Amino acid sequence: MEKKDYIPSHDEDFDVLQNNVYTTASTKASQWLISSQVISELNVPRQRWATAFTAYRNPATRTPAVTQEKADARKAYEPAFRTFVQGQLVRNTRVSDADLRSMGLPVHDRKPTKPQPPTTRPELEITFAQILQHIIHVRDSESKGAGKPDHTIGYELWRYIGDKPDPTYDDMQLVEQVSRLRHLVEYPAKDRGKNVSYAARWVNSAGKGPWSEIVSALIP
């Protein structure tokens, strides 16, 4: 579902919101550690908006030129207003949730959610392009596409080279940590014809996910 914009599309509502925010922020600027320069810089496009909107609201002065100036003034002011709200208020720890609500601004979770280790497993496919090469293709077990799970750095690629039947994860050695979902592994000529078993697991900043199934292929 698309998130609702906190800035109203209707000019009357936008004017009420910006006026409330600007007045409150100006009053509490020292308490919230907002510099007077920042307030002054915001007030430049704000004053243009106030003048243009006042003229537009008066039927006696509402000409096509005034209507266009009102639109241009809002177009110039709104990005500056958004930047001020996000940089000086929403991300300002001195501004409480109650303060944001009182100004008509949305309250979001300002504490980043601690990531959890991956819960899904990679799925591996081995293809051959040239002799002494394997191409490892990786996708997520729960994904309809080929993307990595959210917040995942990449995956650890492990392997066992040898003729042991049914090798386990304990038999394997870490090859490297890989970020790309298509990865080339090259072998020296002495390994041609040997059997290689691979496994992988997703990695993120919180830890490692469950193992993939083990897949095997001959080195061409």
PDB file of N, CA, C and O in Angstrom, residues 162-192:
ATOM      1  N   GLY A 162      36.754 -33.783  -3.691  1.00  0.00           N
ATOM      2  CA  GLY A 162      37.160 -35.158  -3.415  1.00  0.00           C
ATOM      3  C   GLY A 162      36.068 -36.140  -3.764  1.00  0.00           C
ATOM      4  O   GLY A 162      34.985 -35.765  -4.220  1.00  0.00           O
ATOM      5  N   ASP A 163      36.355 -37.424  -3.541  1.00  0.00           N
ATOM      6  CA  ASP A 163      35.440 -38.498  -3.952  1.00  0.00           C
ATOM      7  C   ASP A 163      34.680 -39.113  -2.791  1.00  0.00           C
ATOM      8  O   ASP A 163      34.080 -40.182  -2.935  1.00  0.00           O
ATOM      9  N   LYS A 164      34.701 -38.459  -1.626  1.00  0.00           N
ATOM     10  CA  LYS A 164      33.954 -38.991  -0.486  1.00  0.00           C
ATOM     11  C   LYS A 164      32.471 -38.994  -0.812  1.00  0.00           C
ATOM     12  O   LYS A 164      31.902 -37.969  -1.200  1.00  0.00           O
ATOM     13  N   PRO A 165      31.808 -40.143  -0.650  1.00  0.00           N
ATOM     14  CA  PRO A 165      30.364 -40.171  -0.929  1.00  0.00           C
ATOM     15  C   PRO A 165      29.596 -39.398   0.143  1.00  0.00           C
ATOM     16  O   PRO A 165      29.920 -39.461   1.327  1.00  0.00           O
ATOM     17  N   ASP A 166      28.604 -38.666  -0.293  1.00  0.00           N
ATOM     18  CA  ASP A 166      27.736 -37.905   0.608  1.00  0.00           C
ATOM     19  C   ASP A 166      28.521 -37.044   1.592  1.00  0.00           C
ATOM     20  O   ASP A 166      28.411 -37.201   2.830  1.00  0.00           O
ATOM     21  N   PRO A 167      29.333 -36.114   1.113  1.00  0.00           N
ATOM     22  CA  PRO A 167      30.069 -35.235   2.026  1.00  0.00           C
ATOM     23  C   PRO A 167      29.097 -34.378   2.846  1.00  0.00           C
ATOM     24  O   PRO A 167      27.989 -34.064   2.402  1.00  0.00           O
ATOM     25  N   THR A 168      29.498 -34.008   4.021  1.00  0.00           N
ATOM     26  CA  THR A 168      28.685 -33.177   4.910  1.00  0.00           C
ATOM     27  C   THR A 168      29.269 -31.770   4.977  1.00  0.00           C
ATOM     28  O   THR A 168      30.355 -31.494   4.451  1.00  0.00           O
ATOM     29  N   TYR A 169      28.559 -30.897   5.678  1.00  0.00           N
ATOM     30  CA  TYR A 169      29.044 -29.533   5.842  1.00  0.00           C
ATOM     31  C   TYR A 169      30.374 -29.513   6.605  1.00  0.00           C
ATOM     32  O   TYR A 169      31.215 -28.649   6.367  1.00  0.00           O
ATOM     33  N   ASP A 170      30.559 -30.464   7.500  1.00  0.00           N
ATOM     34  CA  ASP A 170      31.803 -30.525   8.268  1.00  0.00           C
ATOM     35  C   ASP A 170      33.012 -30.847   7.397  1.00  0.00           C
ATOM     36  O   ASP A 170      34.155 -30.572   7.776  1.00  0.00           O
ATOM     37  N   ASP A 171      32.779 -31.435   6.246  1.00  0.00           N
ATOM     38  CA  ASP A 171      33.879 -31.764   5.334  1.00  0.00           C
ATOM     39  C   ASP A 171      34.340 -30.559   4.518  1.00  0.00           C
ATOM     40  O   ASP A 171      35.379 -30.610   3.861  1.00  0.00           O
ATOM     41  N   MET A 172      33.565 -29.498   4.554  1.00  0.00           N
ATOM     42  CA  MET A 172      33.797 -28.394   3.628  1.00  0.00           C
ATOM     43  C   MET A 172      34.704 -27.330   4.213  1.00  0.00           C
ATOM     44  O   MET A 172      34.834 -27.180   5.426  1.00  0.00           O
ATOM     45  N   GLN A 173      35.288 -26.572   3.308  1.00  0.00           N
ATOM     46  CA  GLN A 173      36.104 -25.420   3.667  1.00  0.00           C
ATOM     47  C   GLN A 173      35.518 -24.169   3.022  1.00  0.00           C
ATOM     48  O   GLN A 173      34.968 -24.227   1.917  1.00  0.00           O
ATOM     49  N   LEU A 174      35.654 -23.057   3.722  1.00  0.00           N
ATOM     50  CA  LEU A 174      35.143 -21.788   3.198  1.00  0.00           C
ATOM     51  C   LEU A 174      35.981 -21.342   2.005  1.00  0.00           C
ATOM     52  O   LEU A 174      37.204 -21.270   2.078  1.00  0.00           O
ATOM     53  N   VAL A 175      35.311 -21.049   0.897  1.00  0.00           N
ATOM     54  CA  VAL A 175      35.987 -20.529  -0.280  1.00  0.00           C
ATOM     55  C   VAL A 175      36.134 -19.010  -0.150  1.00  0.00           C
ATOM     56  O   VAL A 175      37.222 -18.457  -0.214  1.00  0.00           O
ATOM     57  N   GLU A 176      35.002 -18.318   0.025  1.00  0.00           N
ATOM     58  CA  GLU A 176      35.000 -16.865   0.164  1.00  0.00           C
ATOM     59  C   GLU A 176      33.583 -16.397   0.450  1.00  0.00           C
ATOM     60  O   GLU A 176      32.617 -17.155   0.341  1.00  0.00           O
ATOM     61  N   GLN A 177      33.475 -15.131   0.820  1.00  0.00           N
ATOM     62  CA  GLN A 177      32.168 -14.509   0.947  1.00  0.00           C
ATOM     63  C   GLN A 177      31.865 -13.768  -0.346  1.00  0.00           C
ATOM     64  O   GLN A 177      32.697 -12.999  -0.832  1.00  0.00           O
ATOM     65  N   VAL A 178      30.692 -14.007  -0.890  1.00  0.00           N
ATOM     66  CA  VAL A 178      30.355 -13.527  -2.226  1.00  0.00           C
ATOM     67  C   VAL A 178      29.135 -12.605  -2.133  1.00  0.00           C
ATOM     68  O   VAL A 178      28.190 -12.893  -1.396  1.00  0.00           O
ATOM     69  N   SER A 179      29.156 -11.518  -2.881  1.00  0.00           N
ATOM     70  CA  SER A 179      28.019 -10.602  -2.899  1.00  0.00           C
ATOM     71  C   SER A 179      27.177 -10.747  -4.167  1.00  0.00           C
ATOM     72  O   SER A 179      25.980 -10.449  -4.153  1.00  0.00           O
ATOM     73  N   ARG A 180      27.777 -11.219  -5.254  1.00  0.00           N
ATOM     74  CA  ARG A 180      27.057 -11.335  -6.515  1.00  0.00           C
ATOM     75  C   ARG A 180      26.340 -12.683  -6.597  1.00  0.00           C
ATOM     76  O   ARG A 180      26.810 -13.691  -6.072  1.00  0.00           O
ATOM     77  N   LEU A 181      25.199 -12.677  -7.271  1.00  0.00           N
ATOM     78  CA  LEU A 181      24.398 -13.893  -7.374  1.00  0.00           C
ATOM     79  C   LEU A 181      24.855 -14.805  -8.509  1.00  0.00           C
ATOM     80  O   LEU A 181      24.369 -15.912  -8.643  1.00  0.00           O
ATOM     81  N   ARG A 182      25.767 -14.339  -9.320  1.00  0.00           N
ATOM     82  CA  ARG A 182      26.397 -15.162 -10.356  1.00  0.00           C
ATOM     83  C   ARG A 182      27.898 -15.067 -10.125  1.00  0.00           C
ATOM     84  O   ARG A 182      28.486 -13.998 -10.263  1.00  0.00           O
ATOM     85  N   HIS A 183      28.513 -16.177  -9.767  1.00  0.00           N
ATOM     86  CA  HIS A 183      29.904 -16.135  -9.320  1.00  0.00           C
ATOM     87  C   HIS A 183      30.722 -17.198 -10.045  1.00  0.00           C
ATOM     88  O   HIS A 183      30.320 -18.367 -10.141  1.00  0.00           O
ATOM     89  N   LEU A 184      31.888 -16.775 -10.547  1.00  0.00           N
ATOM     90  CA  LEU A 184      32.776 -17.671 -11.280  1.00  0.00           C
ATOM     91  C   LEU A 184      33.824 -18.253 -10.334  1.00  0.00           C
ATOM     92  O   LEU A 184      34.486 -17.524  -9.599  1.00  0.00           O
ATOM     93  N   VAL A 185      33.976 -19.601 -10.390  1.00  0.00           N
ATOM     94  CA  VAL A 185      35.017 -20.287  -9.628  1.00  0.00           C
ATOM     95  C   VAL A 185      35.945 -20.984 -10.622  1.00  0.00           C
ATOM     96  O   VAL A 185      35.479 -21.753 -11.480  1.00  0.00           O
ATOM     97  N   GLU A 186      37.224 -20.709 -10.529  1.00  0.00           N
ATOM     98  CA  GLU A 186      38.199 -21.287 -11.449  1.00  0.00           C
ATOM     99  C   GLU A 186      39.092 -22.293 -10.727  1.00  0.00           C
ATOM    100  O   GLU A 186      39.372 -22.151  -9.533  1.00  0.00           O
ATOM    101  N   TYR A 187      39.560 -23.298 -11.489  1.00  0.00           N
ATOM    102  CA  TYR A 187      40.379 -24.374 -10.913  1.00  0.00           C
ATOM    103  C   TYR A 187      41.662 -24.553 -11.705  1.00  0.00           C
ATOM    104  O   TYR A 187      41.702 -24.284 -12.918  1.00  0.00           O
ATOM    105  N   PRO A 188      42.705 -25.040 -11.055  1.00  0.00           N
ATOM    106  CA  PRO A 188      43.941 -25.360 -11.769  1.00  0.00           C
ATOM    107  C   PRO A 188      43.775 -26.641 -12.581  1.00  0.00           C
ATOM    108  O   PRO A 188      42.868 -27.460 -12.322  1.00  0.00           O
ATOM    109  N   ALA A 189      44.653 -26.844 -13.545  1.00  0.00           N
ATOM    110  CA  ALA A 189      44.541 -27.996 -14.448  1.00  0.00           C
ATOM    111  C   ALA A 189      44.579 -29.325 -13.705  1.00  0.00           C
ATOM    112  O   ALA A 189      43.938 -30.304 -14.113  1.00  0.00           O
ATOM    113  N   LYS A 190      45.275 -29.379 -12.580  1.00  0.00           N
ATOM    114  CA  LYS A 190      45.394 -30.640 -11.839  1.00  0.00           C
ATOM    115  C   LYS A 190      44.072 -31.106 -11.246  1.00  0.00           C
ATOM    116  O   LYS A 190      43.913 -32.275 -10.887  1.00  0.00           O
ATOM    117  N   ASP A 191      43.086 -30.181 -11.127  1.00  0.00           N
ATOM    118  CA  ASP A 191      41.797 -30.550 -10.530  1.00  0.00           C
ATOM    119  C   ASP A 191      40.762 -30.975 -11.573  1.00  0.00           C
ATOM    120  O   ASP A 191      39.636 -31.331 -11.212  1.00  0.00           O
ATOM    121  N   ARG A 192      41.133 -30.950 -12.855  1.00  0.00           N
ATOM    122  CA  ARG A 192      40.149 -31.301 -13.882  1.00  0.00           C
ATOM    123  C   ARG A 192      39.679 -32.741 -13.691  1.00  0.00           C
ATOM    124  O   ARG A 192      40.468 -33.662 -13.469  1.00  0.00           O
TER     125      ARG A 192
END
